[in-house]
Amino acid sequence: MTDALMPTYARAPLAFERGEGAYLYATDGRRFLDFAAGIAVNALGHAHPHVVSALTAQAQKLWHVSNLYEIPEAKRLAERLCAHSFADRVFFCNSGTEAVEGIMKLARKYQHHNGRPERTRIITFSGAFHGRSWTALSAANNPKHLEGFGPVSGGFDQVAFGNLNELRAAISDETAAILVEPVQGEGGIRAADPDFLRGLRAVCDEFGLLLLFDEIQCGMGRTGKLFAYEWAGIAPDAMALAKGLGGGFPIGAFVASEAAAAGMTAGTHGSTYGGNPLGTTVGNAVLDILLQDGFLDEVVRKAARLRKRLDGLVVRFPAVLEEVRGQGLMLGLKCVVPNAEMTARLRDAGLLVVPAAENVIRILPPLVVEDGQVDEAVGILEGACARWAEAA
Ligand SMILES: *Cc1c(COP(=O)(O)O)cnc(C)c1O
């Protein structure tokens, strides 16, 4: 069966039949603790009753009508995203890549709209990941992803993640915007220093650039705030969302301040599926839970507890683990041993995690994870580390 699928992924020999909360059940009957969460997508775990009932109710009424008509569910989701962020305007799409493409187009349009059409270039950072379209790959400039795909699309200047001096030196009369992940995901769970993010905000204000945040992985409660930018006490001008937004239903969005979105007038952008009744109903259901009183406080509490346990493992097994990094329930364990091998061994022991760059394994439990499940995961990690330490 897999032969008909283009072999672009290195898949584990494992298929799942159903999921419940933080657990996945494989077709062979085995149970796994899912600390991969579909790569930070399943924010509410699997088969969350509230989301399932919202989706099934909507599925019996209306799935798709196109953006030729008003879509009340989309309007409501947009209003709620604005009410809980810096944003005034929302555009719905279907994936992270499209959301990033959207904020990049918005930045160019903003400069054009404000009489500076020569400002088209976007500054990005080493270690970045923004998706797999041609433009998104060109923005991130990761040679591993670009190999064999010919010349990149122009318009990007890349500097070292965290280096404000290098950033200032890269600004020219043609610079339109700065694009950054407040916490890099694929790059190895590298959290930007809040001072660096505040520095970016100041530079953008000084030079009339738009500050674009890619919160596709770190947004929607993942770091313990609804959006990661909140930790730095500043706001971007536009932001890309996806992953946790639909809790597993494919939906993306880009959001912007009114000023930043001023050029995005009728006819300037579009998406056939974007913001359809089914997807935005699910998005609203996910938001119902994330916005419940105390939900994000619980994420912060559980994250601190998990982090403390992981820090303990690093101290106990220095020959296996090097450090814990990240924020909230977006954590990375930098390994001394190969991260792919660690991922495979944990999987065999019943714990799913995700490898990332810099020999890191990503620990991304669903935000609804329970203390007992955290303990169970740490126990599996501990066992793997102990076996590794013994063998060394
Ligand atoms: C996953 C991800 C993307 C791409 O999202 P897709 O839905 O796969 O297109 C872009 N940026 C970041 C930070 C991501 O984590």
Short mmCIF file of C-alpha atoms and ligand atoms in Angstrom, two decimals:
data_model
loop_
_atom_site.label_atom_id
_atom_site.label_comp_id
_atom_site.label_asym_id
_atom_site.label_seq_id
_atom_site.Cartn_x
_atom_site.Cartn_y
_atom_site.Cartn_z
CA MET A 1 0.00 0.00 0.00
CA THR A 2 2.73 2.46 0.94
CA ASP A 3 4.30 1.87 -2.47
CA ALA A 4 1.75 4.18 -4.08
CA LEU A 5 2.65 7.01 -1.71
CA MET A 6 5.53 9.18 -2.85
CA PRO A 7 8.37 8.16 -0.54
CA THR A 8 9.07 11.69 0.75
CA TYR A 9 8.82 10.70 4.43
CA ALA A 10 10.87 8.33 6.58
CA ARG A 11 7.85 6.73 8.21
CA ALA A 12 8.01 4.54 11.30
CA PRO A 13 6.50 1.09 10.66
CA LEU A 14 3.47 1.90 12.74
CA ALA A 15 -0.17 2.76 12.03
CA PHE A 16 -2.85 3.86 14.46
CA GLU A 17 -6.46 2.93 14.72
CA ARG A 18 -7.78 5.39 17.26
CA GLY A 19 -6.74 7.91 19.84
CA GLU A 20 -8.04 9.14 23.15
CA GLY A 21 -6.57 12.18 24.86
CA ALA A 22 -2.80 11.71 25.08
CA TYR A 23 -2.95 8.05 24.01
CA LEU A 24 -2.79 6.48 20.57
CA TYR A 25 -3.77 2.87 19.90
CA ALA A 26 -1.93 1.09 17.09
CA THR A 27 -3.52 -1.33 14.67
CA ASP A 28 -1.54 -4.14 16.35
CA GLY A 29 -3.14 -3.29 19.70
CA ARG A 30 -0.20 -1.51 21.32
CA ARG A 31 -0.83 1.71 23.26
CA PHE A 32 1.42 4.76 22.90
CA LEU A 33 1.74 7.92 24.92
CA ASP A 34 1.62 10.63 22.29
CA PHE A 35 4.12 13.39 23.12
CA ALA A 36 4.41 14.21 19.42
CA ALA A 37 0.78 15.37 19.14
CA GLY A 38 0.87 15.26 15.35
CA ILE A 39 3.82 17.70 15.50
CA ALA A 40 2.16 20.18 17.87
CA VAL A 41 -1.17 19.91 16.04
CA ASN A 42 -3.35 17.87 18.42
CA ALA A 43 -3.49 20.60 21.06
CA LEU A 44 -6.46 18.92 22.76
CA GLY A 45 -5.21 15.38 22.22
CA HIS A 46 -7.18 12.85 20.24
CA ALA A 47 -10.97 12.66 19.94
CA HIS A 48 -11.67 15.50 22.37
CA PRO A 49 -15.44 15.14 23.02
CA HIS A 50 -16.22 18.86 22.63
CA VAL A 51 -14.39 19.10 19.30
CA VAL A 52 -15.79 15.80 18.02
CA SER A 53 -19.35 16.87 18.77
CA ALA A 54 -18.85 20.32 17.18
CA LEU A 55 -17.41 18.71 14.05
CA THR A 56 -20.06 16.02 13.72
CA ALA A 57 -22.90 18.50 14.27
CA GLN A 58 -21.48 20.84 11.63
CA ALA A 59 -20.72 17.95 9.25
CA GLN A 60 -24.42 17.18 9.12
CA LYS A 61 -25.30 20.76 8.24
CA LEU A 62 -22.74 22.36 5.93
CA TRP A 63 -19.11 21.78 4.98
CA HIS A 64 -18.19 24.24 2.29
CA VAL A 65 -19.81 27.13 0.47
CA SER A 66 -16.80 29.15 -0.85
CA ASN A 67 -15.94 32.72 -0.02
CA LEU A 68 -18.53 34.04 -2.45
CA TYR A 69 -20.81 34.22 0.59
CA GLU A 70 -20.66 35.17 4.24
CA ILE A 71 -19.50 32.49 6.64
CA PRO A 72 -20.71 33.24 10.19
CA GLU A 73 -18.48 30.58 11.79
CA ALA A 74 -15.40 32.14 10.17
CA LYS A 75 -16.48 35.62 11.22
CA ARG A 76 -16.87 34.44 14.79
CA LEU A 77 -13.50 32.68 14.88
CA ALA A 78 -11.82 35.79 13.42
CA GLU A 79 -13.48 38.04 16.01
CA ARG A 80 -12.35 35.76 18.82
CA LEU A 81 -8.76 35.56 17.56
CA CYS A 82 -8.70 39.37 17.37
CA ALA A 83 -10.25 39.78 20.82
CA HIS A 84 -7.44 37.67 22.30
CA SER A 85 -4.49 39.05 20.33
CA PHE A 86 -3.00 42.26 18.91
CA ALA A 87 -4.82 41.62 15.61
CA ASP A 88 -7.71 43.42 13.93
CA ARG A 89 -7.97 41.37 10.72
CA VAL A 90 -7.83 37.63 9.98
CA PHE A 91 -7.49 35.67 6.75
CA PHE A 92 -8.18 31.92 6.85
CA CYS A 93 -6.27 29.39 4.79
CA ASN A 94 -5.60 25.66 5.08
CA SER A 95 -2.02 25.15 6.21
CA GLY A 96 0.96 26.79 7.83
CA THR A 97 2.78 27.31 4.57
CA GLU A 98 -0.12 29.31 3.17
CA ALA A 99 -0.29 31.38 6.36
CA VAL A 100 3.41 32.29 6.06
CA GLU A 101 2.96 33.06 2.38
CA GLY A 102 0.09 35.32 3.44
CA ILE A 103 2.07 37.42 5.93
CA MET A 104 4.91 37.79 3.43
CA LYS A 105 2.53 38.98 0.73
CA LEU A 106 0.86 41.27 3.26
CA ALA A 107 4.21 42.88 4.12
CA ARG A 108 5.00 43.68 0.49
CA LYS A 109 1.49 44.99 -0.05
CA TYR A 110 1.73 47.14 3.07
CA GLN A 111 4.88 48.85 1.83
CA HIS A 112 3.41 49.31 -1.65
CA HIS A 113 0.20 50.69 -0.16
CA ASN A 114 2.25 53.20 1.82
CA GLY A 115 4.15 54.51 -1.19
CA ARG A 116 7.32 52.43 -0.80
CA PRO A 117 6.94 49.77 -3.52
CA GLU A 118 10.72 49.26 -3.62
CA ARG A 119 10.55 47.66 -0.17
CA THR A 120 10.09 44.00 -1.01
CA ARG A 121 12.86 42.14 0.82
CA ILE A 122 12.30 40.11 3.97
CA ILE A 123 14.94 39.34 6.60
CA THR A 124 14.83 35.80 8.03
CA PHE A 125 16.95 33.80 10.49
CA SER A 126 19.27 30.82 10.49
CA GLY A 127 17.60 27.62 11.67
CA ALA A 128 14.19 28.87 10.54
CA PHE A 129 11.41 26.72 9.12
CA HIS A 130 8.42 28.27 7.40
CA GLY A 131 6.95 25.48 5.27
CA ARG A 132 7.64 23.61 2.07
CA SER A 133 6.44 25.88 -0.73
CA TRP A 134 9.09 27.39 -2.95
CA THR A 135 8.85 30.78 -1.25
CA ALA A 136 8.75 29.35 2.27
CA LEU A 137 11.85 27.27 1.51
CA SER A 138 13.56 30.33 0.08
CA ALA A 139 12.73 32.27 3.25
CA ALA A 140 14.16 29.61 5.56
CA ASN A 141 17.14 28.89 3.30
CA ASN A 142 17.81 25.42 4.69
CA PRO A 143 20.16 23.73 2.18
CA LYS A 144 18.83 20.29 3.14
CA HIS A 145 15.33 21.25 1.99
CA LEU A 146 16.43 23.14 -1.12
CA GLU A 147 18.81 20.55 -2.56
CA GLY A 148 17.90 19.73 -6.14
CA PHE A 149 15.13 22.27 -6.47
CA GLY A 150 17.14 24.81 -8.39
CA PRO A 151 17.46 28.53 -7.71
CA VAL A 152 15.58 29.94 -4.73
CA SER A 153 13.10 32.75 -5.16
CA GLY A 154 14.77 36.08 -4.43
CA GLY A 155 13.85 38.69 -1.89
CA PHE A 156 15.29 37.21 1.30
CA ASP A 157 18.27 38.12 3.45
CA GLN A 158 19.21 35.75 6.23
CA VAL A 159 21.06 36.54 9.46
CA ALA A 160 21.97 34.59 12.62
CA PHE A 161 19.05 33.87 14.96
CA GLY A 162 19.41 36.14 17.98
CA ASN A 163 21.98 38.54 16.51
CA LEU A 164 20.62 42.12 16.49
CA ASN A 165 23.84 43.67 15.13
CA GLU A 166 23.87 41.37 12.14
CA LEU A 167 20.19 42.12 11.66
CA ARG A 168 20.67 45.89 11.64
CA ALA A 169 23.50 45.53 9.12
CA ALA A 170 21.21 43.55 6.80
CA ILE A 171 18.55 46.28 6.57
CA SER A 172 18.52 48.16 3.26
CA ASP A 173 16.24 50.60 1.45
CA GLU A 174 14.53 47.54 -0.02
CA THR A 175 13.71 45.83 3.27
CA ALA A 176 9.98 45.36 3.86
CA ALA A 177 9.81 43.12 6.93
CA ILE A 178 11.43 40.78 9.42
CA LEU A 179 10.09 37.22 9.71
CA VAL A 180 10.83 35.15 12.82
CA GLU A 181 9.58 32.20 14.88
CA PRO A 182 9.50 33.32 18.54
CA VAL A 183 10.37 29.70 19.34
CA GLN A 184 11.99 27.80 16.48
CA GLY A 185 10.46 24.35 16.15
CA GLU A 186 12.10 22.33 13.39
CA GLY A 187 15.31 24.26 14.08
CA GLY A 188 15.63 22.43 17.40
CA ILE A 189 13.28 24.17 19.89
CA ARG A 190 15.28 27.36 20.10
CA ALA A 191 13.39 30.06 22.03
CA ALA A 192 14.28 33.62 21.08
CA ASP A 193 15.45 35.75 23.99
CA PRO A 194 12.58 38.13 24.90
CA ASP A 195 15.13 40.96 24.66
CA PHE A 196 15.88 39.93 21.08
CA LEU A 197 12.17 40.02 20.19
CA ARG A 198 11.83 43.44 21.83
CA GLY A 199 14.89 44.53 19.85
CA LEU A 200 13.25 43.38 16.62
CA ARG A 201 10.15 45.38 17.50
CA ALA A 202 12.27 48.51 18.06
CA VAL A 203 14.19 48.03 14.80
CA CYS A 204 10.94 47.60 12.85
CA ASP A 205 9.52 50.78 14.39
CA GLU A 206 12.72 52.68 13.65
CA PHE A 207 12.92 51.67 9.98
CA GLY A 208 9.22 51.34 9.11
CA LEU A 209 9.39 47.56 8.66
CA LEU A 210 6.68 45.06 9.50
CA LEU A 211 7.41 42.51 12.20
CA LEU A 212 6.09 39.10 11.10
CA PHE A 213 5.86 36.23 13.60
CA ASP A 214 5.53 32.62 12.51
CA GLU A 215 3.60 31.15 15.46
CA ILE A 216 2.43 28.11 13.54
CA GLN A 217 4.11 25.76 16.01
CA CYS A 218 4.51 27.93 19.14
CA GLY A 219 1.09 29.64 19.06
CA MET A 220 -2.36 28.49 20.24
CA GLY A 221 -1.41 27.91 23.85
CA ARG A 222 1.65 25.75 23.23
CA THR A 223 3.99 27.90 25.34
CA GLY A 224 1.41 28.50 28.09
CA LYS A 225 0.19 31.82 26.67
CA LEU A 226 -2.30 31.84 23.81
CA PHE A 227 0.51 33.32 21.68
CA ALA A 228 4.24 33.11 22.34
CA TYR A 229 4.79 36.82 21.61
CA GLU A 230 2.93 37.65 24.83
CA TRP A 231 5.92 36.47 26.89
CA ALA A 232 8.06 39.26 25.40
CA GLY A 233 5.53 41.99 26.14
CA ILE A 234 5.53 43.21 22.54
CA ALA A 235 3.35 42.38 19.56
CA PRO A 236 4.14 41.73 15.90
CA ASP A 237 2.32 43.46 13.02
CA ALA A 238 1.22 40.18 11.49
CA MET A 239 1.33 36.53 12.55
CA ALA A 240 0.94 33.14 10.89
CA LEU A 241 -1.07 30.40 12.65
CA ALA A 242 -1.98 26.80 11.84
CA LYS A 243 -1.15 23.50 13.63
CA GLY A 244 -2.95 23.82 17.02
CA LEU A 245 -5.59 26.15 15.55
CA GLY A 246 -7.66 23.24 14.24
CA GLY A 247 -6.49 20.64 16.74
CA GLY A 248 -6.01 18.22 13.84
CA PHE A 249 -8.41 19.66 11.31
CA PRO A 250 -6.40 21.37 8.55
CA ILE A 251 -6.85 25.10 9.00
CA GLY A 252 -4.41 28.00 8.97
CA ALA A 253 -4.76 31.73 9.42
CA PHE A 254 -2.82 34.90 9.18
CA VAL A 255 -3.75 37.79 11.39
CA ALA A 256 -2.64 41.42 11.30
CA SER A 257 -3.18 44.83 12.79
CA GLU A 258 -5.51 47.11 10.87
CA ALA A 259 -2.58 49.27 9.72
CA ALA A 260 -0.52 46.28 8.53
CA ALA A 261 -3.49 44.83 6.65
CA ALA A 262 -4.45 48.12 5.00
CA GLY A 263 -3.35 47.00 1.54
CA MET A 264 -5.23 43.70 1.64
CA THR A 265 -8.34 44.97 -0.13
CA ALA A 266 -10.97 43.10 -2.17
CA GLY A 267 -9.38 40.81 -4.74
CA THR A 268 -5.82 40.95 -3.38
CA HIS A 269 -5.76 37.44 -1.88
CA GLY A 270 -7.89 34.34 -1.82
CA SER A 271 -8.33 30.67 -0.98
CA THR A 272 -11.03 28.30 -2.18
CA TYR A 273 -11.27 26.26 1.01
CA GLY A 274 -10.03 28.93 3.42
CA GLY A 275 -12.36 29.61 6.33
CA ASN A 276 -14.98 27.04 5.36
CA PRO A 277 -17.81 26.32 7.84
CA LEU A 278 -16.43 22.92 8.86
CA GLY A 279 -12.86 24.07 9.57
CA THR A 280 -13.84 27.26 11.37
CA THR A 281 -16.42 25.42 13.49
CA VAL A 282 -13.64 23.12 14.65
CA GLY A 283 -11.37 26.13 15.23
CA ASN A 284 -14.05 27.71 17.40
CA ALA A 285 -14.44 24.48 19.38
CA VAL A 286 -10.69 24.29 20.00
CA LEU A 287 -10.70 27.92 21.12
CA ASP A 288 -13.63 27.22 23.49
CA ILE A 289 -11.32 24.94 25.46
CA LEU A 290 -8.10 26.98 25.21
CA LEU A 291 -9.95 30.05 26.49
CA GLN A 292 -11.58 28.27 29.43
CA ASP A 293 -10.75 29.90 32.74
CA GLY A 294 -7.44 28.58 34.02
CA PHE A 295 -6.68 26.32 31.04
CA LEU A 296 -3.46 28.11 30.08
CA ASP A 297 -2.43 28.41 33.74
CA GLU A 298 -2.66 24.62 33.89
CA VAL A 299 -0.43 24.38 30.80
CA VAL A 300 2.16 26.54 32.58
CA ARG A 301 1.93 24.45 35.75
CA LYS A 302 2.19 21.11 33.96
CA ALA A 303 5.02 22.40 31.79
CA ALA A 304 7.04 23.51 34.83
CA ARG A 305 6.53 20.10 36.38
CA LEU A 306 7.59 18.28 33.20
CA ARG A 307 10.59 20.54 32.74
CA LYS A 308 11.80 19.94 36.27
CA ARG A 309 11.65 16.19 35.71
CA LEU A 310 13.50 16.51 32.39
CA ASP A 311 16.16 18.72 33.99
CA GLY A 312 16.61 15.94 36.52
CA LEU A 313 17.21 13.41 33.74
CA VAL A 314 19.85 15.66 32.15
CA VAL A 315 21.70 15.84 35.50
CA ARG A 316 21.48 12.07 36.02
CA PHE A 317 22.40 11.01 32.48
CA PRO A 318 25.00 13.47 31.12
CA ALA A 319 26.30 10.85 28.69
CA VAL A 320 22.84 10.61 27.08
CA LEU A 321 21.21 14.06 27.40
CA GLU A 322 22.77 17.50 27.16
CA GLU A 323 20.07 20.05 27.97
CA VAL A 324 16.39 20.93 28.11
CA ARG A 325 15.22 23.94 26.11
CA GLY A 326 12.03 25.62 25.00
CA GLN A 327 8.99 27.08 26.68
CA GLY A 328 5.74 25.69 28.06
CA LEU A 329 4.80 22.37 26.49
CA MET A 330 7.11 23.06 23.55
CA LEU A 331 10.22 21.43 24.96
CA GLY A 332 13.38 20.08 23.39
CA LEU A 333 15.82 17.57 24.80
CA LYS A 334 19.20 18.02 23.20
CA CYS A 335 20.73 14.56 23.07
CA VAL A 336 24.32 13.39 23.28
CA VAL A 337 23.28 10.09 21.68
CA PRO A 338 21.76 10.29 18.17
CA ASN A 339 18.26 11.81 18.38
CA ALA A 340 16.82 9.53 15.66
CA GLU A 341 17.94 6.46 17.60
CA MET A 342 16.52 7.92 20.81
CA THR A 343 13.21 8.60 19.07
CA ALA A 344 13.05 5.00 17.82
CA ARG A 345 13.90 3.51 21.22
CA LEU A 346 11.31 5.66 22.98
CA ARG A 347 8.75 4.61 20.40
CA ASP A 348 9.54 0.94 21.01
CA ALA A 349 9.02 1.64 24.71
CA GLY A 350 5.63 3.28 24.07
CA LEU A 351 6.44 7.02 23.95
CA LEU A 352 6.15 9.14 20.79
CA VAL A 353 8.37 12.22 20.36
CA VAL A 354 9.59 14.18 17.31
CA PRO A 355 13.19 14.66 16.21
CA ALA A 356 14.39 18.19 15.27
CA ALA A 357 17.63 19.85 14.15
CA GLU A 358 20.65 20.16 16.48
CA ASN A 359 20.20 16.55 17.66
CA VAL A 360 17.11 17.50 19.64
CA ILE A 361 13.99 15.47 20.37
CA ARG A 362 10.86 17.54 20.64
CA ILE A 363 8.55 16.86 23.58
CA LEU A 364 5.15 18.18 22.48
CA PRO A 365 2.40 16.60 24.57
CA PRO A 366 -1.20 17.61 23.97
CA LEU A 367 -2.03 20.62 26.15
CA VAL A 368 -4.61 18.47 27.98
CA VAL A 369 -1.91 16.04 29.17
CA GLU A 370 -2.38 14.87 32.76
CA ASP A 371 0.22 14.73 35.54
CA GLY A 372 0.07 10.93 35.58
CA GLN A 373 0.81 10.84 31.86
CA VAL A 374 3.76 13.19 32.32
CA ASP A 375 5.08 10.84 34.99
CA GLU A 376 4.58 7.87 32.70
CA ALA A 377 6.48 9.60 29.88
CA VAL A 378 9.33 10.62 32.16
CA GLY A 379 9.50 7.02 33.38
CA ILE A 380 9.89 5.76 29.81
CA LEU A 381 12.56 8.38 29.11
CA GLU A 382 14.35 7.46 32.32
CA GLY A 383 14.36 3.79 31.38
CA ALA A 384 15.77 4.54 27.92
CA CYS A 385 18.48 6.79 29.38
CA ALA A 386 19.42 4.19 32.01
CA ARG A 387 19.79 1.45 29.41
CA TRP A 388 21.89 3.74 27.27
CA ALA A 389 24.07 4.82 30.21
CA GLU A 390 24.62 1.17 31.21
CA ALA A 391 25.67 0.17 27.72
CA ALA A 392 28.20 3.03 27.48
C1 LIG B 1 4.76 23.32 10.55
C2 LIG B 1 5.29 24.68 10.35
C3 LIG B 1 5.10 25.39 9.14
C4 LIG B 1 4.43 24.75 7.94
O1 LIG B 1 3.13 24.37 8.19
P1 LIG B 1 2.39 23.35 7.17
O2 LIG B 1 1.01 23.24 7.72
O3 LIG B 1 3.15 22.08 7.18
O4 LIG B 1 2.41 23.98 5.82
C5 LIG B 1 5.59 26.67 9.06
N1 LIG B 1 6.21 27.26 10.09
C6 LIG B 1 6.41 26.63 11.25
C7 LIG B 1 7.10 27.34 12.37
C8 LIG B 1 5.98 25.32 11.42
O5 LIG B 1 6.20 24.67 12.58
#
